[in-house]
PDB file of C-alpha atoms and ligand atoms in Angstrom:
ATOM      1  CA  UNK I 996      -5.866 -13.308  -8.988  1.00 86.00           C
ATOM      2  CA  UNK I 997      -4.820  -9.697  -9.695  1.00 95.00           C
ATOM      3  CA  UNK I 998      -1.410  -8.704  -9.279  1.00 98.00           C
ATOM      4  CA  UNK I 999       0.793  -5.577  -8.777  1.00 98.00           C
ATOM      5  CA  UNK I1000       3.152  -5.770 -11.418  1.00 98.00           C
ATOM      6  CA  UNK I1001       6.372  -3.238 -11.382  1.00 98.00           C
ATOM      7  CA  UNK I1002       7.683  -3.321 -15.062  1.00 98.00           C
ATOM      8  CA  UNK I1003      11.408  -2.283 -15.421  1.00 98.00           C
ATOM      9  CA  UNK I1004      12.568  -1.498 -19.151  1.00 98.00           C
ATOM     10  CA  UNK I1005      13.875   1.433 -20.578  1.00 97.00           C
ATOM     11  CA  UNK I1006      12.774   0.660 -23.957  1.00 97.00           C
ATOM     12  CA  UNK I1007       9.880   2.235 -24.273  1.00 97.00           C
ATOM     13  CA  UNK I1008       8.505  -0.612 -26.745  1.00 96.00           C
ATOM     14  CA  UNK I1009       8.744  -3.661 -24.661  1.00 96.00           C
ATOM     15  CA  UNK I1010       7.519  -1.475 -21.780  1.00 98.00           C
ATOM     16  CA  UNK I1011       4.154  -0.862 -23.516  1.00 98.00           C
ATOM     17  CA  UNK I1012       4.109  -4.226 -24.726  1.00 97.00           C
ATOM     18  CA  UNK I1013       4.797  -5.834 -21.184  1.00 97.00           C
ATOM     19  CA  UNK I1014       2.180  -3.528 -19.486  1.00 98.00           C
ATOM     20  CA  UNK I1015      -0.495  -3.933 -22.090  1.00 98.00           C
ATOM     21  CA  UNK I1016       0.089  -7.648 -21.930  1.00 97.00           C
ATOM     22  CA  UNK I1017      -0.504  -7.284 -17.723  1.00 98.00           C
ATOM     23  CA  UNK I1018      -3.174  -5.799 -17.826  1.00 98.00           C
ATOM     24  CA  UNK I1019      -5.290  -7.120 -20.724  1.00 98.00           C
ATOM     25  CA  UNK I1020      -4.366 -10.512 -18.130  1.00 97.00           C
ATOM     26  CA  UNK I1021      -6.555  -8.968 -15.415  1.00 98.00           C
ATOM     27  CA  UNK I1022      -2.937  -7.178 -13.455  1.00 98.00           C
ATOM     28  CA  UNK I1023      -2.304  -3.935 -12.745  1.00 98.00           C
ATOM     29  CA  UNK I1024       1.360  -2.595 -14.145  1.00 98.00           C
ATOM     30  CA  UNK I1025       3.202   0.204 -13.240  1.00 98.00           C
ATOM     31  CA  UNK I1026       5.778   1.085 -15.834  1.00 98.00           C
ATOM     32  CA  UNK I1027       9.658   2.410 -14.425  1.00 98.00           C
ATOM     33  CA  UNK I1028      11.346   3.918 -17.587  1.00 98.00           C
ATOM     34  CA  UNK I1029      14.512   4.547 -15.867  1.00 98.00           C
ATOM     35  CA  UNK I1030      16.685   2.403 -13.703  1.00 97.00           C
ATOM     36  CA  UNK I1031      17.509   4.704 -11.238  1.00 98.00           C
ATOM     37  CA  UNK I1032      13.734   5.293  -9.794  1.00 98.00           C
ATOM     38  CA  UNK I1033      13.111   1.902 -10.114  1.00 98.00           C
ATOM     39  CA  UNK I1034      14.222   1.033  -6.322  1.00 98.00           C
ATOM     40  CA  UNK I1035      12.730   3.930  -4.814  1.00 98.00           C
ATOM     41  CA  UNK I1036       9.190   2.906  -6.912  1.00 98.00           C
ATOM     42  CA  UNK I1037       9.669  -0.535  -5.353  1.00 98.00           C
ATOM     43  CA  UNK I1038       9.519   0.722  -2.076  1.00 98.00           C
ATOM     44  CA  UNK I1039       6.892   2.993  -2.226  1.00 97.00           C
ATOM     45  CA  UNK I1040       4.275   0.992  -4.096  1.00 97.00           C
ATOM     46  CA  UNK I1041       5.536  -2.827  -2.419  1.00 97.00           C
ATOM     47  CA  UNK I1042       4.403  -4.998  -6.199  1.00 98.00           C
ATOM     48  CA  UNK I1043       3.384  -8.473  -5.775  1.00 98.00           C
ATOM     49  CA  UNK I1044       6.125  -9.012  -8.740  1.00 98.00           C
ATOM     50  CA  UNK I1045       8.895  -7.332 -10.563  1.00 98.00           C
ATOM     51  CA  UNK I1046       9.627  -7.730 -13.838  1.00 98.00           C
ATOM     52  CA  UNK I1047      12.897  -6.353 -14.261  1.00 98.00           C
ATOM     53  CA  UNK I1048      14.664  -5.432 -17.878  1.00 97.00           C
ATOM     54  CA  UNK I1049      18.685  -6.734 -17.602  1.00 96.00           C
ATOM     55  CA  UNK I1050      20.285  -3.807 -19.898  1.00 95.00           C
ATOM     56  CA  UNK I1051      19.697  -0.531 -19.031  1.00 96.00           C
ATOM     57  CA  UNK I1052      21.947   2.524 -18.691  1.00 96.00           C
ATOM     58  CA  UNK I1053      23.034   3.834 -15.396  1.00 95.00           C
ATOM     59  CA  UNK I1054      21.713   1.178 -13.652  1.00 96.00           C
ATOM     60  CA  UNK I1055      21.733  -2.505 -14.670  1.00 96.00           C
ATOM     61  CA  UNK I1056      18.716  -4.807 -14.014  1.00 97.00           C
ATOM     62  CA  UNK I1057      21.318  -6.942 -11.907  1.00 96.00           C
ATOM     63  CA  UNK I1058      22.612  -4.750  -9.567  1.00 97.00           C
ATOM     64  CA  UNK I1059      18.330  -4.033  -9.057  1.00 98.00           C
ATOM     65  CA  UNK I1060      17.889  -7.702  -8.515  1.00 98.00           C
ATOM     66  CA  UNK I1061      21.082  -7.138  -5.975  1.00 98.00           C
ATOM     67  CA  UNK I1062      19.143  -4.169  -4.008  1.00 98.00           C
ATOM     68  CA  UNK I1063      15.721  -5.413  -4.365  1.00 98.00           C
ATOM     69  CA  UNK I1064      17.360  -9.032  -2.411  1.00 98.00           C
ATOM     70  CA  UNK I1065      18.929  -7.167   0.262  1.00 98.00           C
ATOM     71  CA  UNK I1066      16.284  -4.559   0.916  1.00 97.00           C
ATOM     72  CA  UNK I1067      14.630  -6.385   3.750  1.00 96.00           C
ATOM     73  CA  UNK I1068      10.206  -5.310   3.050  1.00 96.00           C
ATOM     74  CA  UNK I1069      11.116  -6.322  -1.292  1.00 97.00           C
ATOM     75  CA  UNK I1070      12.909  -9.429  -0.614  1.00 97.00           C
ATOM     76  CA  UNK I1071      10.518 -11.838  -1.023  1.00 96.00           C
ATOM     77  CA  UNK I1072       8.735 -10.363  -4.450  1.00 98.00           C
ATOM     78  CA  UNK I1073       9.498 -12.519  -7.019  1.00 98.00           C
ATOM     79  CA  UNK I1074      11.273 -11.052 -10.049  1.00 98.00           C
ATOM     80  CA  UNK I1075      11.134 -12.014 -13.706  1.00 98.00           C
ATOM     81  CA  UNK I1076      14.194 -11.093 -15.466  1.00 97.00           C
ATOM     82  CA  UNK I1077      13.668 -10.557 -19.420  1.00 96.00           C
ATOM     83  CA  UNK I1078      16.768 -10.052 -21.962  1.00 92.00           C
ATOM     84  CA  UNK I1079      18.337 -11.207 -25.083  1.00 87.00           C
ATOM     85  CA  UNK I1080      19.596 -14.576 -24.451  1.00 77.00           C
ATOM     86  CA  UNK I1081      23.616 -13.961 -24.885  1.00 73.00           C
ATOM     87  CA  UNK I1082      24.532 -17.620 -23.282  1.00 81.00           C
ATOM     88  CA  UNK I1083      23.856 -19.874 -20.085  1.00 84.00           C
ATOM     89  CA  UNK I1084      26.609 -18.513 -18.280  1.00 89.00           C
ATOM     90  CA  UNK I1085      24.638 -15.086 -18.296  1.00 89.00           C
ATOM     91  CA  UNK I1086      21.183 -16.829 -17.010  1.00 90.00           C
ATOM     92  CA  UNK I1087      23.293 -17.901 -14.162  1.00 93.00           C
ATOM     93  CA  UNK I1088      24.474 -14.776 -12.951  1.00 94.00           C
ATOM     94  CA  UNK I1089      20.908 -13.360 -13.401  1.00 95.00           C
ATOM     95  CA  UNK I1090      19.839 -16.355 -11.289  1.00 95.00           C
ATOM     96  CA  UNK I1091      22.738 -15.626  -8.957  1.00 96.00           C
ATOM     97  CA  UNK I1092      21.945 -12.361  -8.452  1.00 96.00           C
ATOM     98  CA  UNK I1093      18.440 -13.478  -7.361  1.00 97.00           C
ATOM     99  CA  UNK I1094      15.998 -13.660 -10.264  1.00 98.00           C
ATOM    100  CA  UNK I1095      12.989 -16.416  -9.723  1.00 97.00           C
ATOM    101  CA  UNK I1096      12.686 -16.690 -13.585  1.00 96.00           C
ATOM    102  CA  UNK I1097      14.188 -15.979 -17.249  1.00 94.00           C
ATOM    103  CA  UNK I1098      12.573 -15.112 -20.094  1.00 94.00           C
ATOM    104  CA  UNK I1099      14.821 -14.304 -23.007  1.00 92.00           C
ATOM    105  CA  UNK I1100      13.817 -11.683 -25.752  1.00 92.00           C
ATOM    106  CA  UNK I1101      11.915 -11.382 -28.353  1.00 90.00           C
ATOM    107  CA  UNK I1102       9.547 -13.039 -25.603  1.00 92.00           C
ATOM    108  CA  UNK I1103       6.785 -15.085 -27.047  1.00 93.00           C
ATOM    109  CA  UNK I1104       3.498 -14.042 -25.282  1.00 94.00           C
ATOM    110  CA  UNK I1105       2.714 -17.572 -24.037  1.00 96.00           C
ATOM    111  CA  UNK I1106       5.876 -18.095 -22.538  1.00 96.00           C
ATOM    112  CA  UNK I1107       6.005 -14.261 -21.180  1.00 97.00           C
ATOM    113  CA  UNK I1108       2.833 -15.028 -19.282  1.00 97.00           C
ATOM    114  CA  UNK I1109       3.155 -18.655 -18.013  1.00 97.00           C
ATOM    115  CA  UNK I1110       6.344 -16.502 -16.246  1.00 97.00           C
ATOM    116  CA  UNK I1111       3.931 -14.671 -14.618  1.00 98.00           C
ATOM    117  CA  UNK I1112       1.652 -17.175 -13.773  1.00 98.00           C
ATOM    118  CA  UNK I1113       3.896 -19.425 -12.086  1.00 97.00           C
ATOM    119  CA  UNK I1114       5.699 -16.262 -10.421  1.00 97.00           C
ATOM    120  CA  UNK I1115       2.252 -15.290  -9.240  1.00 97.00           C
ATOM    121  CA  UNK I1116       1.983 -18.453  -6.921  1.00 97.00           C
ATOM    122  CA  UNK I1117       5.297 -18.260  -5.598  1.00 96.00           C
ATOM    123  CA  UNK I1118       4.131 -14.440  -4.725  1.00 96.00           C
ATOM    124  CA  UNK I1119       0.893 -16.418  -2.760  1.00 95.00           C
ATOM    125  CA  UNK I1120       3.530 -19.089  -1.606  1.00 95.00           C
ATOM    126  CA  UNK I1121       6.096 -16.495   0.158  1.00 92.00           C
ATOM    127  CA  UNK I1122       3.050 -14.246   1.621  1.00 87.00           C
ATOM    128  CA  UNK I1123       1.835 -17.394   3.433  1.00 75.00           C
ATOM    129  CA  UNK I1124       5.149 -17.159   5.647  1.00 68.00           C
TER     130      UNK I1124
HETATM  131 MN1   MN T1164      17.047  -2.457 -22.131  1.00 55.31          MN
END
């Protein structure tokens, strides 16, 4: 089923890449270049999902995960954090911070979309409550 997708990445690269690879899947994407509009977006346009980009300048995807868990309408969207692996103790403080999935860069585009796939039904899983 089709999902909202908010994509969070300041490179503009990966953000086509992520986008295209939404929407060729059937979702619609909405791409946030910069960190600092990226809560404001969230609230205005309420995504199914959030795919959220870990460095960025200004703002870093894990104080977003931070905002987006204590902002009381985004809570429950699920949030897919993607960024260079640099060690487990970092995918625990991503996890921490409130992410419902990794995936570390350069994603494959299986793996990238099983994310989303399995994020998807925890979307349909939270709306039921
Ligand atoms: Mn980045």
């Amino acid at each position: 089923m089709t999902k909202r997708v908010l994509v969070v990445e300041d490179n503009e690269l990966n953000l086509k890449l992520f986008c295209d690879l939404l929407r060729a899947h059937g979702h619609e994407a909405e791409p946030v270049r910069d960190a600092r509009d990226a809560l404001e977006r969230a609230q205005l346009t309420r995504p199914d999902l959030i795919v959220m980009d870990i460095q960025m300048p200004h703002v870093s995807g894990l104080e977003l995960i931070e905002a987006v868990r204590r902002d009381v309408v985004l809570r429950p969207t699920p949030i897919m954090a993607v960024t260079a692996y640099a060690g487990k103790g970092d995918e625990d403080r991503i996890r921490e911070a409130g992410a419902d999935a990794f995936v570390s860069k350069p994603i494959t585009l299986a793996r990238f979309m099983q994310s989303i796939d399995e994020l998807s039904e925890l979307a349909d899983a939270r709306a039921l409550h």
